[in-house]
Coordinates of C-alpha atoms in Angstrom, one line a residue:
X1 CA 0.0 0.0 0.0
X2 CA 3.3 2.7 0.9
X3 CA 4.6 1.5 -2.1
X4 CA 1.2 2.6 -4.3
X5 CA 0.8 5.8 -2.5
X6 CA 4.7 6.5 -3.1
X7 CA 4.1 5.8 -6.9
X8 CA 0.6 7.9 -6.6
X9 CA 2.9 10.8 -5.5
X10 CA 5.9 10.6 -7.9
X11 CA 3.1 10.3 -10.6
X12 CA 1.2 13.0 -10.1
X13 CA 4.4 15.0 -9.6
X14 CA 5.9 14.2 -12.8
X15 CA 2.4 15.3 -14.2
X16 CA 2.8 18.5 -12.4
X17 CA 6.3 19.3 -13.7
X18 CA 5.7 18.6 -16.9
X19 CA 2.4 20.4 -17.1
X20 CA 3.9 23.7 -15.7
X21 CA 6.9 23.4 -18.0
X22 CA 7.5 26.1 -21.0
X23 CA 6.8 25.2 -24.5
X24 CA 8.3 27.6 -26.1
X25 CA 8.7 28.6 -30.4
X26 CA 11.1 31.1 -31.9
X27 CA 8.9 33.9 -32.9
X28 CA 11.3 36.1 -34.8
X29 CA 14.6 37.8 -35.4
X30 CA 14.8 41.4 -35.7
X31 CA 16.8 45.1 -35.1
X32 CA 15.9 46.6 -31.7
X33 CA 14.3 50.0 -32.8
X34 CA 13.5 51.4 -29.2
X35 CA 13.1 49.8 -25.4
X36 CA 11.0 51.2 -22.9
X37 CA 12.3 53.7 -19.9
X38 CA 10.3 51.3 -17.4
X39 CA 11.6 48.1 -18.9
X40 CA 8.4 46.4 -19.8
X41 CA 8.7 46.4 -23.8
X42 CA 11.2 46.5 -26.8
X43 CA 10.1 47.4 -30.2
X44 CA 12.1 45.5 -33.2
X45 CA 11.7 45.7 -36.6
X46 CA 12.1 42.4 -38.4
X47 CA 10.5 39.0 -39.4
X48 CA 8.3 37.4 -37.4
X49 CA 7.6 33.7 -38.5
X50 CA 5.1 33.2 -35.5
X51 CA 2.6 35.7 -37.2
X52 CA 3.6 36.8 -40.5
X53 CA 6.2 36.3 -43.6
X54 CA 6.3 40.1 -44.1
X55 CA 8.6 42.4 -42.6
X56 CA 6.9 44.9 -40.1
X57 CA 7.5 46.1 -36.3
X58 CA 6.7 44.2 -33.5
X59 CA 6.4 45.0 -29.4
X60 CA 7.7 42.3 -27.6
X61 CA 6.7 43.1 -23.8
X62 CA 8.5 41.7 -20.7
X63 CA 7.8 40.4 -17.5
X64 CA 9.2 39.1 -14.9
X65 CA 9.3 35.5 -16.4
X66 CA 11.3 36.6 -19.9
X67 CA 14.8 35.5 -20.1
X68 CA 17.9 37.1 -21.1
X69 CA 21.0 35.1 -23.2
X70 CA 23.7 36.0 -24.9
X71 CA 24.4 34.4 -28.4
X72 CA 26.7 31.7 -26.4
X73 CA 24.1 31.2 -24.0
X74 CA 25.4 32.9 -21.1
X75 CA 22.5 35.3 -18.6
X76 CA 22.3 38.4 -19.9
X77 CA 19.6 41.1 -18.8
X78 CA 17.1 44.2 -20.0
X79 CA 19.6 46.6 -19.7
X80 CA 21.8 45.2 -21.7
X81 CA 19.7 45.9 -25.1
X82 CA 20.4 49.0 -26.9
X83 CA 18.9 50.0 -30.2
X84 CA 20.1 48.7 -33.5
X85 CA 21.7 45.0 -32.0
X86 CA 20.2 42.0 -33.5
X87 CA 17.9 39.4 -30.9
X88 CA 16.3 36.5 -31.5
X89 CA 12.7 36.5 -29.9
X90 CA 10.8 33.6 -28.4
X91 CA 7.5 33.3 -27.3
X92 CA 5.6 30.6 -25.1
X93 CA 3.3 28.6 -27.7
X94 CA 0.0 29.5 -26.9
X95 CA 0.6 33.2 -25.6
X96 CA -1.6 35.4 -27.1
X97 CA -1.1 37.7 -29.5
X98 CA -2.7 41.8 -28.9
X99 CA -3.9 42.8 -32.3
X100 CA -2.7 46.5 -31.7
X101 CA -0.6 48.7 -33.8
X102 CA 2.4 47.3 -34.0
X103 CA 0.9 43.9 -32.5
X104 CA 1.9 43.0 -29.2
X105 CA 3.3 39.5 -27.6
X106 CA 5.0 39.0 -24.6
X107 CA 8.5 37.5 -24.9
X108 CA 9.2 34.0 -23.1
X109 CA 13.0 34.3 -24.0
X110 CA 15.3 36.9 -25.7
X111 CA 18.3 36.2 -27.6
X112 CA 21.1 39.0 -28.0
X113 CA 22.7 38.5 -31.1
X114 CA 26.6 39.7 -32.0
X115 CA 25.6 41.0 -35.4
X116 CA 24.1 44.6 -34.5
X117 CA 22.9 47.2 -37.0
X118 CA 21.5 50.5 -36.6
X119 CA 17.9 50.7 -38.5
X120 CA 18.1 54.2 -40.9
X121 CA 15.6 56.5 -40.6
X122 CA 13.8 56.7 -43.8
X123 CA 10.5 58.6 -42.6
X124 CA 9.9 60.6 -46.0
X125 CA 12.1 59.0 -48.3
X126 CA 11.6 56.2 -50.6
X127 CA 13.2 54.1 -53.3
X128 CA 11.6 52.5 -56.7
X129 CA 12.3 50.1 -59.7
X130 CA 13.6 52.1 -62.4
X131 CA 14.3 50.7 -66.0
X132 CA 16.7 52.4 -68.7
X133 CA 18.2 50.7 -72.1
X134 CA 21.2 48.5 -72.6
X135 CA 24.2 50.0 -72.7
X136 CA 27.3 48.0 -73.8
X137 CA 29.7 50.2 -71.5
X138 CA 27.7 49.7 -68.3
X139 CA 27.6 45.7 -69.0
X140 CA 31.6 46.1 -68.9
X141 CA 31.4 47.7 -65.8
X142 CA 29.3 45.6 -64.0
X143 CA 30.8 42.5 -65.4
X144 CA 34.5 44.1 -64.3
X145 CA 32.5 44.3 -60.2
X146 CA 33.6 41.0 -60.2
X147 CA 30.4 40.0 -58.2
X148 CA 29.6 43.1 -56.2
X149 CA 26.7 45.5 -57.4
X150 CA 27.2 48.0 -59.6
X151 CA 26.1 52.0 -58.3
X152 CA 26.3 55.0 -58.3
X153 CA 25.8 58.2 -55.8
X154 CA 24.1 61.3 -57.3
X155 CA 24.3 64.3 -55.7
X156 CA 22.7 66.7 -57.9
X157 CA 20.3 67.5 -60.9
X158 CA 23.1 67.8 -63.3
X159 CA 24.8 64.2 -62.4
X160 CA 20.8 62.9 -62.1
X161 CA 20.1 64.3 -65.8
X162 CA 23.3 62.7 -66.9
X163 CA 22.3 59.4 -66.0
X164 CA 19.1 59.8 -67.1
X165 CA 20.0 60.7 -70.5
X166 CA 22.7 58.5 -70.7
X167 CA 20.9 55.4 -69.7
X168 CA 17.5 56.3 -71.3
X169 CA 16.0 55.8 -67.2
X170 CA 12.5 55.4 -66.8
X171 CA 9.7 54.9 -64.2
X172 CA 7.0 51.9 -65.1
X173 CA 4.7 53.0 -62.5
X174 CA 3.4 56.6 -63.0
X175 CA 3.1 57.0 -59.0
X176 CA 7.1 57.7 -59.0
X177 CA 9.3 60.0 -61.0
X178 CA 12.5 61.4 -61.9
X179 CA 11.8 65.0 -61.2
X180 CA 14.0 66.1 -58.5
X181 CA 14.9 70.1 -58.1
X182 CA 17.7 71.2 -56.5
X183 CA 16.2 71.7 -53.2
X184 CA 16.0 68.1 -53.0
X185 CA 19.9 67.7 -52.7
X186 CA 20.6 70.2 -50.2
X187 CA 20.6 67.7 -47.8
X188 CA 19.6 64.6 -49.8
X189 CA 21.2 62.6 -52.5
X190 CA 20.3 59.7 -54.8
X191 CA 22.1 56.3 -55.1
X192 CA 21.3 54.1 -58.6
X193 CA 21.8 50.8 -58.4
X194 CA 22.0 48.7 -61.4
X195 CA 21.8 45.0 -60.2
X196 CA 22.1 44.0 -64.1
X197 CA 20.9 44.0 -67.7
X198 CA 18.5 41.0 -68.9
X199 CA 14.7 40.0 -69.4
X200 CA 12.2 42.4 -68.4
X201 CA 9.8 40.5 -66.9
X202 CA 12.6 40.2 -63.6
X203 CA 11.4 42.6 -60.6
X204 CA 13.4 43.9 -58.2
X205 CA 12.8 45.6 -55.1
X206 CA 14.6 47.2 -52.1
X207 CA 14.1 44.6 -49.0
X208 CA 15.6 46.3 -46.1
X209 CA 18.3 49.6 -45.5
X210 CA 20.6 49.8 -42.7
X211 CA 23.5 51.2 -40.7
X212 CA 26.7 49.1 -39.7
X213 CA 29.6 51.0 -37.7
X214 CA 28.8 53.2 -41.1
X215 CA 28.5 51.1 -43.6
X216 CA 25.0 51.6 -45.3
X217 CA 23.9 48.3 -45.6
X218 CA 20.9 47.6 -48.8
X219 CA 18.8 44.3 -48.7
X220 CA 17.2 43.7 -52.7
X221 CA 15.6 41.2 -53.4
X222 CA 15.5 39.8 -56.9
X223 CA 12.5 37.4 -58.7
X224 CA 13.1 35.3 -61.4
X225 CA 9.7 33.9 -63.5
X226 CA 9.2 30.9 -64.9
X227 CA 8.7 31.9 -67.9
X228 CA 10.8 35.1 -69.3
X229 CA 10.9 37.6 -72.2
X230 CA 13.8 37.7 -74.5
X231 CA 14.1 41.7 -74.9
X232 CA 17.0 43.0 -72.9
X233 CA 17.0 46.3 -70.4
X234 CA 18.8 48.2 -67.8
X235 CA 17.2 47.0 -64.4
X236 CA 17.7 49.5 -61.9
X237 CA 16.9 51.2 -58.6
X238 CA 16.4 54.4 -57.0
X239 CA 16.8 54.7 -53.2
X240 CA 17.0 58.5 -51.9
X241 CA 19.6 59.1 -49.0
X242 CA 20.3 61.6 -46.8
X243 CA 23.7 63.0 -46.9
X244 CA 24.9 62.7 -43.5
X245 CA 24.0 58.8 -43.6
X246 CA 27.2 58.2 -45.5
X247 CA 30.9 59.0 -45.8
X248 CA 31.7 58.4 -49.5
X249 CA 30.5 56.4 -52.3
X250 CA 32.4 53.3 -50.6
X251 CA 30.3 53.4 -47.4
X252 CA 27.5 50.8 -49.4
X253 CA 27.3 47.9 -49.1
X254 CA 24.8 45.7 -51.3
X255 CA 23.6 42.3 -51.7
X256 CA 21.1 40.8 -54.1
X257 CA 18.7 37.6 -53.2
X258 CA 16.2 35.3 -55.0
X259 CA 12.3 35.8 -53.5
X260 CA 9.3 35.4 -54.3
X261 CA 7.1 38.4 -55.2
X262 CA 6.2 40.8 -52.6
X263 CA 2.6 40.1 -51.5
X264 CA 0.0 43.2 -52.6

C-alpha cells in the first residue's frame, strides 16, 4: 500500500512538472528599434515567423518571467539591449497575440545576437524600380565588379540628368518620378543601383536599409519567373539618402537575393 501511495505521488508530480513546463517557439529575429524607460517592452523591426512572412515592427513586452542570453548562451539582462543589435525573440506557444498597432506579444526568452545594425531612418524618403536601355559600357562595368553591385551616388540634378540621359532611365509605374529640383539635394542625395541588364519580366525591389559602424547596408531582393521575355534592359533602382548617412561612395554595401514576389 506505501509502495502505491509512493508511486501515486511521484506520478502526479511528474504530471505537475511537466504540465507547468514552458513550451516555447522562436517567434522572430529582428533590429531593436526602441526599449522602454520602465523596462516592460522592446520594439524591433524584423520577421516574425510566428505571425507573419512580411517584414513589419513588433512589441515584444516583458515580464518578470522573460529570459535574457547571450548568443553563447550565457544570462544576460534588459539593460543590456540598446537600439540597432540583432535578438532572436521567443515566445511561449500559446501566448496570445494583442492585435494593436504594432501587434503585441509577450517574450518567453530573448536572444542577443553579435551582429548589431543601426535601422536608418527613412521617414519621408523612398526608393523604386527604375528601367533604362542596354548599354554595352555599363555591361563592362558591372561585369569588371567581379560579383559586387554595380552603383552609383548622385548628388545633384546635373549628375541625375546625366544618368538619365545617358541610360534612357525610366519609371513603369506613373506614382514615382525622376523629377527632382535642387532643393532636393541640399541635404539629400540619390544612389542608382544597377543589379544588371536582362529580361524584363525580372522585378526587383529594395528589401531592407541599414546602418553598420557606417556602412550603409541595402537588402534587394530579386525574382526570377518561370517563364521570361527575350528583350534585354537596364534594371535598376532608385533609393534616396540623406547625406549625412554616408561617408563616401564606398560606405555601401549591397547584396542581391532570390524571393518570391512581394505580397500586394
Amino acid at each position: 500500500m506505501k509502495k502505491l501511495l509512493v508511486l501515486v505521488i511521484i506520478s502526479s508530480l511528474m504530471f505537475s512538472f511537466g504540465c507547468s513546463a514552458k513550451s516555447e517557439i522562436k517567434f522572430g529575429e529582428g533590429n531593436i528599434l526602441k526599449t522602454s524607460a520602465s523596462g516592460k517592452g522592446v520594439l524591433v523591426d524584423g520577421k516574425f515567423e510566428g505571425y507573419s512572412q512580411k517584414n513589419r515592427r513588433f512589441y515584444f513586452l516583458i515580464d518578470n518571467n522573460t529570459e535574457f542570453v547571450n548568443e553563447d548562451g550565457e544570462s544576460s539582462t534588459y539593460g543590456s539591449l540598446k537600439t540597432g543589435q540583432y535578438i532572436e525573440v521567443w515566445t511561449e506557444q500559446d501566448s496570445p497575440i494583442q492585435e494593436s498597432y504594432p501587434p503585441r506579444i509577450t517574450a518567453s526568452k530573448i536572444i542577443i545576437k553579435n551582429e548589431t545594425s543601426e535601422p536608418l531612418d527613412r521617414k519621408g524618403l523612398k526608393e523604386f524600380y527604375i528601367q533604362g536601355s542596354y548599354d554595352g559600357e555599363l555591361y563592362k562595368k558591372q561585369m569588371a565588379k567581379e560579383g559586387k553591385i554595380y552603383y552609383t551616388v548622385v548628388n545633384n540634378t546635373e549628375e541625375l540628368n546625366e544618368q538619365i540621359n545617358k541610360y534612357s532611365l525610366r519609371t513603369p509605374r506613373q506614382e514615382y518620378s525622376l523629377n527632382y529640383n535642387s532643393e532636393f539635394f541640399n541635404n539629400k542625395a540619390i544612389v542608382l543601383v544597377y543589379p544588371t541588364q536582362g529580361s524584363s519580366s525580372l522585378s526587383f525591389w529594395v528589401k531592407d536599409i541599414t546602418k553598420d559602424d557606417g556602412m550603409i547596408n541595402i537588402s534587394i531582393e530579386k525574382y526570377t519567373p518561370e517563364a521570361g521575355t527575350t528583350d534585354i534592359v537596364l534594371h535598376g533602382l532608385l533609393i534616396e539618402m540623406y547625406k549625412n548617412d554616408y561617408s563616401s561612395s564606398e560606405s555601401f554595401k549591397i547584396q542581391i537575393k532570390e524571393a518570391t514576389p512581394p505580397e500586394k
